[in-house]
mmCIF file of C-alpha atoms in Angstrom:
data_model
loop_
_atom_site.group_PDB
_atom_site.id
_atom_site.type_symbol
_atom_site.label_atom_id
_atom_site.label_comp_id
_atom_site.label_asym_id
_atom_site.label_seq_id
_atom_site.Cartn_x
_atom_site.Cartn_y
_atom_site.Cartn_z
ATOM 1 C CA MET A 282 0.361 -23.670 -17.128
ATOM 2 C CA ARG A 283 -1.178 -21.393 -14.539
ATOM 3 C CA LEU A 284 -3.200 -18.169 -14.649
ATOM 4 C CA SER A 285 -3.490 -15.602 -11.875
ATOM 5 C CA VAL A 286 -4.861 -12.083 -11.515
ATOM 6 C CA ASP A 287 -2.947 -9.705 -9.240
ATOM 7 C CA PRO A 288 -5.516 -8.033 -6.933
ATOM 8 C CA ALA A 289 -3.233 -5.027 -6.397
ATOM 9 C CA SER A 290 -2.677 -4.181 -10.056
ATOM 10 C CA GLY A 291 -5.327 -6.153 -11.949
ATOM 11 C CA ARG A 292 -2.680 -7.639 -14.216
ATOM 12 C CA VAL A 293 -3.132 -11.152 -15.559
ATOM 13 C CA ARG A 294 -0.110 -13.401 -15.178
ATOM 14 C CA LEU A 295 0.520 -16.548 -17.203
ATOM 15 C CA THR A 296 3.091 -18.954 -15.802
ATOM 16 C CA LEU A 297 4.506 -21.494 -18.232
ATOM 17 C CA PRO A 298 6.600 -24.608 -17.670
ATOM 18 C CA PRO A 299 10.001 -24.808 -19.394
ATOM 19 C CA ARG A 300 9.865 -25.317 -23.181
ATOM 20 C CA ALA A 301 6.092 -24.765 -23.288
ATOM 21 C CA SER A 302 4.559 -23.700 -26.593
ATOM 22 C CA LEU A 303 3.574 -20.023 -26.451
ATOM 23 C CA LYS A 304 0.986 -20.507 -29.202
ATOM 24 C CA ARG A 305 -0.651 -23.354 -27.308
ATOM 25 C CA ALA A 306 -0.466 -21.310 -24.107
ATOM 26 C CA MET A 307 -2.275 -18.342 -25.664
ATOM 27 C CA THR A 308 -4.977 -20.647 -26.982
ATOM 28 C CA TRP A 309 -5.360 -22.045 -23.475
ATOM 29 C CA VAL A 310 -5.642 -18.489 -22.101
ATOM 30 C CA GLU A 311 -8.449 -17.697 -24.534
ATOM 31 C CA GLU A 312 -10.236 -20.851 -23.416
ATOM 32 C CA HIS A 313 -10.117 -19.468 -19.871
ATOM 33 C CA ARG A 314 -11.263 -15.944 -20.790
ATOM 34 C CA GLY A 315 -14.441 -16.437 -18.759
ATOM 35 C CA TRP A 316 -12.425 -17.223 -15.641
ATOM 36 C CA ILE A 317 -10.240 -14.124 -16.176
ATOM 37 C CA ASP A 318 -13.298 -11.892 -16.563
ATOM 38 C CA ALA A 319 -14.828 -13.366 -13.401
ATOM 39 C CA GLN A 320 -11.658 -12.636 -11.416
ATOM 40 C CA ARG A 321 -11.518 -9.060 -12.708
ATOM 41 C CA VAL A 322 -15.059 -8.456 -11.532
ATOM 42 C CA LYS A 323 -13.859 -9.272 -8.012
ATOM 43 C CA LEU A 324 -11.107 -6.626 -8.112
ATOM 44 C CA PRO A 325 -11.408 -3.609 -5.781
ATOM 45 C CA GLU A 326 -13.102 -0.525 -7.188
ATOM 46 C CA ALA A 327 -10.847 2.254 -8.488
ATOM 47 C CA ARG A 328 -11.249 5.386 -6.348
ATOM 48 C CA PRO A 329 -9.671 8.449 -7.995
ATOM 49 C CA PHE A 330 -8.607 11.519 -6.041
ATOM 50 C CA GLU A 331 -11.289 13.975 -7.116
ATOM 51 C CA PRO A 332 -13.577 16.507 -5.417
ATOM 52 C CA GLY A 333 -16.142 14.821 -3.187
ATOM 53 C CA ALA A 334 -14.289 11.516 -3.019
ATOM 54 C CA ILE A 335 -13.807 9.923 0.388
ATOM 55 C CA MET A 336 -10.574 8.231 1.361
ATOM 56 C CA PRO A 337 -9.008 6.999 4.603
ATOM 57 C CA VAL A 338 -6.027 8.887 5.997
ATOM 58 C CA GLU A 339 -4.416 7.244 9.032
ATOM 59 C CA GLY A 340 -7.574 5.237 9.559
ATOM 60 C CA GLU A 341 -10.032 8.164 9.423
ATOM 61 C CA ASP A 342 -12.255 8.879 6.436
ATOM 62 C CA VAL A 343 -11.793 12.327 4.924
ATOM 63 C CA VAL A 344 -13.599 13.941 1.999
ATOM 64 C CA ILE A 345 -11.675 15.771 -0.713
ATOM 65 C CA ASP A 346 -12.955 19.342 -0.455
ATOM 66 C CA TRP A 347 -11.677 21.365 -3.422
ATOM 67 C CA SER A 348 -12.209 25.016 -4.236
ATOM 68 C CA PRO A 349 -10.394 26.990 -6.959
ATOM 69 C CA GLU A 350 -10.309 30.020 -4.629
ATOM 70 C CA ARG A 351 -8.059 28.245 -2.116
ATOM 71 C CA PRO A 352 -4.259 28.160 -2.424
ATOM 72 C CA ARG A 353 -2.561 24.974 -3.628
ATOM 73 C CA THR A 354 -1.491 24.091 -0.076
ATOM 74 C CA ILE A 355 -3.349 20.992 1.129
ATOM 75 C CA ARG A 356 -4.615 20.783 4.704
ATOM 76 C CA ILE A 357 -6.494 18.134 6.626
ATOM 77 C CA GLU A 358 -9.071 19.496 9.046
ATOM 78 C CA ASP A 359 -12.445 18.444 10.481
ATOM 79 C CA GLY A 360 -12.729 15.354 8.319
ATOM 80 C CA ARG A 361 -11.862 17.258 5.135
ATOM 81 C CA LEU A 362 -8.854 17.371 2.861
ATOM 82 C CA ALA A 363 -8.982 21.048 1.932
ATOM 83 C CA CYS A 364 -7.475 21.564 -1.532
ATOM 84 C CA GLY A 365 -7.158 24.493 -3.890
ATOM 85 C CA GLY A 366 -5.472 25.597 -7.081
ATOM 86 C CA PRO A 367 -6.455 24.513 -10.595
ATOM 87 C CA ILE A 368 -8.391 21.290 -10.991
ATOM 88 C CA GLU A 369 -5.751 20.145 -13.473
ATOM 89 C CA GLY A 370 -3.108 18.281 -11.530
ATOM 90 C CA LEU A 371 -5.243 18.004 -8.376
ATOM 91 C CA SER A 372 -4.857 14.222 -8.194
ATOM 92 C CA ARG A 373 -1.078 14.503 -8.557
ATOM 93 C CA ARG A 374 -0.885 17.188 -5.842
ATOM 94 C CA ILE A 375 -2.940 15.059 -3.450
ATOM 95 C CA GLU A 376 -0.741 12.015 -4.091
ATOM 96 C CA THR A 377 2.399 14.090 -3.484
ATOM 97 C CA TRP A 378 0.930 15.379 -0.217
ATOM 98 C CA LEU A 379 0.031 11.844 0.889
ATOM 99 C CA LYS A 380 3.522 10.554 0.119
ATOM 100 C CA ARG A 381 5.113 13.342 2.141
ATOM 101 C CA ARG A 382 2.784 12.710 5.054
ATOM 102 C CA ALA A 383 3.467 8.983 4.861
ATOM 103 C CA LEU A 384 7.225 9.547 4.900
ATOM 104 C CA SER A 385 6.971 11.873 7.901
ATOM 105 C CA VAL A 386 4.729 9.540 9.927
ATOM 106 C CA LEU A 387 6.663 6.386 9.041
ATOM 107 C CA SER A 388 10.010 8.053 9.771
ATOM 108 C CA ASP A 389 8.834 9.132 13.228
ATOM 109 C CA GLU A 390 7.464 5.695 14.069
ATOM 110 C CA THR A 391 10.576 3.967 12.758
ATOM 111 C CA ALA A 392 12.732 6.191 14.971
ATOM 112 C CA TYR A 393 10.509 5.367 17.951
ATOM 113 C CA TYR A 394 10.787 1.589 17.552
ATOM 114 C CA ALA A 395 14.488 1.746 16.667
ATOM 115 C CA ALA A 396 15.223 3.693 19.860
ATOM 116 C CA LYS A 397 13.151 1.212 21.849
ATOM 117 C CA VAL A 398 15.503 -1.649 20.956
ATOM 118 C CA GLY A 399 18.674 0.395 20.381
ATOM 119 C CA VAL A 400 19.238 -0.293 16.683
ATOM 120 C CA GLY A 401 20.398 2.069 13.960
ATOM 121 C CA ILE A 402 18.412 3.018 10.864
ATOM 122 C CA THR A 403 20.414 4.528 8.015
ATOM 123 C CA ARG A 404 17.522 5.677 5.838
ATOM 124 C CA VAL A 405 13.733 5.628 5.615
ATOM 125 C CA SER A 406 12.031 5.996 2.235
ATOM 126 C CA VAL A 407 8.668 5.350 0.617
ATOM 127 C CA ALA A 408 7.754 3.848 -2.751
ATOM 128 C CA ASP A 409 4.781 2.100 -4.340
ATOM 129 C CA PRO A 410 5.581 -1.627 -4.433
ATOM 130 C CA LYS A 411 2.716 -3.990 -5.187
ATOM 131 C CA ALA A 412 3.995 -7.063 -3.356
ATOM 132 C CA ARG A 413 5.399 -5.690 -0.082
ATOM 133 C CA TRP A 414 4.390 -3.209 2.575
ATOM 134 C CA GLY A 415 7.932 -2.803 3.809
ATOM 135 C CA SER A 416 11.475 -4.058 3.408
ATOM 136 C CA CYS A 417 14.631 -3.789 5.488
ATOM 137 C CA ALA A 418 18.139 -4.058 4.055
ATOM 138 C CA SER A 419 21.157 -5.314 5.964
ATOM 139 C CA THR A 420 22.543 -1.765 5.705
ATOM 140 C CA GLY A 421 19.755 -0.506 7.944
ATOM 141 C CA ALA A 422 17.778 1.159 5.150
ATOM 142 C CA ILE A 423 14.024 0.634 5.421
ATOM 143 C CA ARG A 424 11.537 1.236 2.641
ATOM 144 C CA TYR A 425 7.759 1.293 3.039
ATOM 145 C CA SER A 426 4.759 1.491 0.779
ATOM 146 C CA TRP A 427 3.458 5.031 1.044
ATOM 147 C CA ARG A 428 -0.045 3.547 0.884
ATOM 148 C CA LEU A 429 0.286 2.539 4.533
ATOM 149 C CA ILE A 430 -0.944 6.085 5.236
ATOM 150 C CA PHE A 431 -4.409 4.774 4.273
ATOM 151 C CA ALA A 432 -4.279 1.919 6.796
ATOM 152 C CA PRO A 433 -5.447 2.115 10.425
ATOM 153 C CA PRO A 434 -2.662 3.251 12.797
ATOM 154 C CA HIS A 435 -2.298 -0.145 14.473
ATOM 155 C CA VAL A 436 -1.745 -1.801 11.084
ATOM 156 C CA ARG A 437 0.849 0.775 10.062
ATOM 157 C CA ARG A 438 2.699 0.536 13.388
ATOM 158 C CA ALA A 439 2.760 -3.259 13.266
ATOM 159 C CA THR A 440 4.371 -3.011 9.816
ATOM 160 C CA VAL A 441 6.947 -0.530 11.098
ATOM 161 C CA ALA A 442 7.731 -2.733 14.095
ATOM 162 C CA HIS A 443 8.109 -5.698 11.728
ATOM 163 C CA GLU A 444 10.760 -3.934 9.650
ATOM 164 C CA VAL A 445 12.633 -2.558 12.673
ATOM 165 C CA ALA A 446 12.650 -6.044 14.211
ATOM 166 C CA HIS A 447 14.618 -7.166 11.152
ATOM 167 C CA ARG A 448 17.493 -5.057 12.466
ATOM 168 C CA LEU A 449 17.705 -7.694 15.194
ATOM 169 C CA HIS A 450 17.023 -10.755 13.045
ATOM 170 C CA MET A 451 17.295 -10.658 9.240
ATOM 171 C CA ASN A 452 14.975 -13.631 8.880
ATOM 172 C CA HIS A 453 11.534 -14.862 9.915
ATOM 173 C CA SER A 454 12.694 -17.240 12.614
ATOM 174 C CA PRO A 455 10.897 -17.843 15.921
ATOM 175 C CA ALA A 456 13.401 -15.445 17.502
ATOM 176 C CA PHE A 457 12.353 -12.750 15.027
ATOM 177 C CA TYR A 458 8.648 -13.145 15.787
ATOM 178 C CA ALA A 459 9.346 -13.120 19.520
ATOM 179 C CA ALA A 460 11.306 -9.884 19.125
ATOM 180 C CA LEU A 461 8.536 -8.404 16.966
ATOM 181 C CA ARG A 462 5.827 -9.168 19.495
ATOM 182 C CA ASP A 463 7.920 -7.689 22.299
ATOM 183 C CA LEU A 464 8.732 -4.582 20.257
ATOM 184 C CA TYR A 465 5.168 -4.012 19.041
ATOM 185 C CA GLY A 466 3.760 -4.741 22.478
ATOM 186 C CA ALA A 467 0.893 -6.875 21.148
ATOM 187 C CA ASP A 468 0.110 -9.721 18.794
ATOM 188 C CA PRO A 469 0.762 -8.418 15.233
ATOM 189 C CA ALA A 470 -1.423 -11.124 13.671
ATOM 190 C CA PRO A 471 -4.608 -8.956 13.522
ATOM 191 C CA ALA A 472 -2.670 -6.271 11.621
ATOM 192 C CA ARG A 473 -1.369 -8.858 9.136
ATOM 193 C CA ALA A 474 -4.899 -10.197 8.734
ATOM 194 C CA TRP A 475 -6.217 -6.680 8.038
ATOM 195 C CA LEU A 476 -3.661 -6.160 5.269
ATOM 196 C CA LYS A 477 -4.412 -9.553 3.776
ATOM 197 C CA ARG A 478 -8.124 -8.737 3.713
ATOM 198 C CA HIS A 479 -8.045 -5.043 2.760
ATOM 199 C CA GLY A 480 -4.547 -4.361 1.445
ATOM 200 C CA ALA A 481 -5.334 -4.815 -2.254
ATOM 201 C CA GLY A 482 -7.944 -2.078 -2.040
ATOM 202 C CA LEU A 483 -5.335 0.448 -0.891
ATOM 203 C CA HIS A 484 -3.588 0.081 -4.258
ATOM 204 C CA TRP A 485 -6.732 1.230 -6.069
ATOM 205 C CA LEU A 486 -6.982 4.528 -4.200
ATOM 206 C CA GLY A 487 -6.062 7.336 -6.592
ATOM 207 C CA ARG A 488 -6.647 5.184 -9.675
ATOM 208 C CA ARG A 489 -9.284 5.785 -12.323
ATOM 209 C CA SER A 490 -9.266 2.255 -13.706
#
């Protein structure tokens, strides 16, 4: 039996061997309650989208500046995310705005790298997966985590280059990594290291708990 706590979601996972007793497993989990609590303490802090909160957008910190007198349209200017409209639904409106911005930025960068190596992309979309930052299908459709909009530009671009490079090699062979480095124009390892170190925290932006 094995216990793990997902740093992106905070969920506790119990892995059992075949034909294991569920009753015995749950007793074992209770015996390890202290370990579970200790791991949860290490989880990133939830950072809801609310007035005064600070969040990174494309690598730059911005403060959520809300006023009921402003229109609902969200703008980013001078280190502020200017928001208006009723306070009810503000978090949802900010998340919608971030997803749209992420799709626009990621689509443009995907087109740039695809043109650089002469490959076709059939579709670019964004979602909120917990285990991947991007995926590329053999059809040429690429899907990203919209939360890449919170990451520094070099991290986001390295992820985009990684997925576009899969249009040349649908694997992680030495040829793929050589193509990725050539396409990105630098060593992508620092970007991967940044996501490994800070990526879980991006999933807690916009959450209350």
